[in-house]
């Protein structure tokens, strides 16, 4: 999460969102192949767990920031508790 401001300033929000989607796809691929392979099961599952933070920060948190910047104030107010 500490690297998120650096990446958004350097690459832009849309490229960071794309990077988050790519890491999420790689993460789920590790989970799929980790359950099918008997030799690298734990290694692939561990790598998938490690990629969770990257995919979460680079997609979900960045998407929240993007919507917060683009949505008008009327739409933003009801969702804040």
XYZ file of C-alpha atoms in Angstrom:
81
model
C 0.000 0.000 0.000
C 2.969 2.286 0.505
C 3.951 1.945 -3.159
C 0.513 2.893 -4.474
C 1.078 6.681 -4.605
C 4.368 6.170 -6.439
C 2.800 3.908 -9.059
C -0.250 6.118 -9.599
C 1.886 9.216 -10.127
C 4.365 7.437 -12.364
C 2.030 5.305 -14.506
C -1.460 6.747 -13.986
C -4.569 5.272 -12.446
C -5.722 3.274 -15.466
C -2.419 1.446 -15.876
C -2.315 0.685 -12.152
C -5.848 -0.742 -12.414
C -4.707 -2.903 -15.313
C -1.703 -4.076 -13.296
C -4.055 -4.999 -10.449
C -6.238 -7.043 -12.798
C -3.204 -8.826 -14.243
C -1.864 -9.704 -10.792
C -5.312 -10.954 -9.758
C -5.437 -13.198 -12.835
C -1.948 -14.529 -12.086
C -2.958 -15.098 -8.469
C -6.013 -17.122 -9.414
C -3.922 -19.028 -11.950
C -1.538 -19.990 -9.147
C -4.492 -21.260 -7.126
C -5.842 -23.283 -10.048
C -2.544 -24.908 -10.963
C -1.515 -25.257 -7.329
C -4.478 -27.487 -6.622
C -3.811 -29.657 -9.696
C -0.050 -30.121 -9.352
C 1.272 -32.439 -6.656
C 4.872 -31.171 -6.621
C 4.488 -27.407 -6.487
C 1.219 -27.256 -4.565
C 2.456 -25.368 -1.528
C 4.789 -23.099 -3.487
C 2.057 -21.982 -5.888
C -0.475 -21.526 -3.100
C 2.040 -19.473 -1.119
C 2.783 -17.295 -4.169
C -0.949 -16.786 -4.669
C -1.308 -15.640 -1.082
C 1.632 -13.257 -1.505
C 0.018 -11.701 -4.578
C -3.180 -10.975 -2.659
C -1.873 -7.693 -1.265
C -0.647 -6.469 -4.627
C -3.860 -7.335 -6.424
C -6.026 -5.872 -3.665
C -4.139 -2.587 -3.426
C -3.597 -2.101 -7.120
C -7.166 -2.892 -8.111
C -9.680 -2.351 -5.312
C -8.055 0.575 -3.540
C -7.172 2.260 -6.832
C -10.730 1.730 -8.101
C -12.075 3.350 -4.940
C -9.774 6.347 -5.470
C -10.761 6.581 -9.147
C -14.494 6.526 -8.407
C -14.011 9.055 -5.624
C -12.326 11.448 -8.075
C -14.734 10.945 -10.993
C -18.130 10.740 -9.272
C -20.013 13.952 -8.499
C -20.441 14.900 -4.841
C -24.128 13.924 -4.847
C -23.216 10.298 -5.612
C -20.382 10.100 -3.113
C -22.213 11.395 -0.043
C -24.718 8.528 0.450
C -22.057 5.818 0.482
C -20.074 7.378 3.314
C -21.205 6.263 6.715
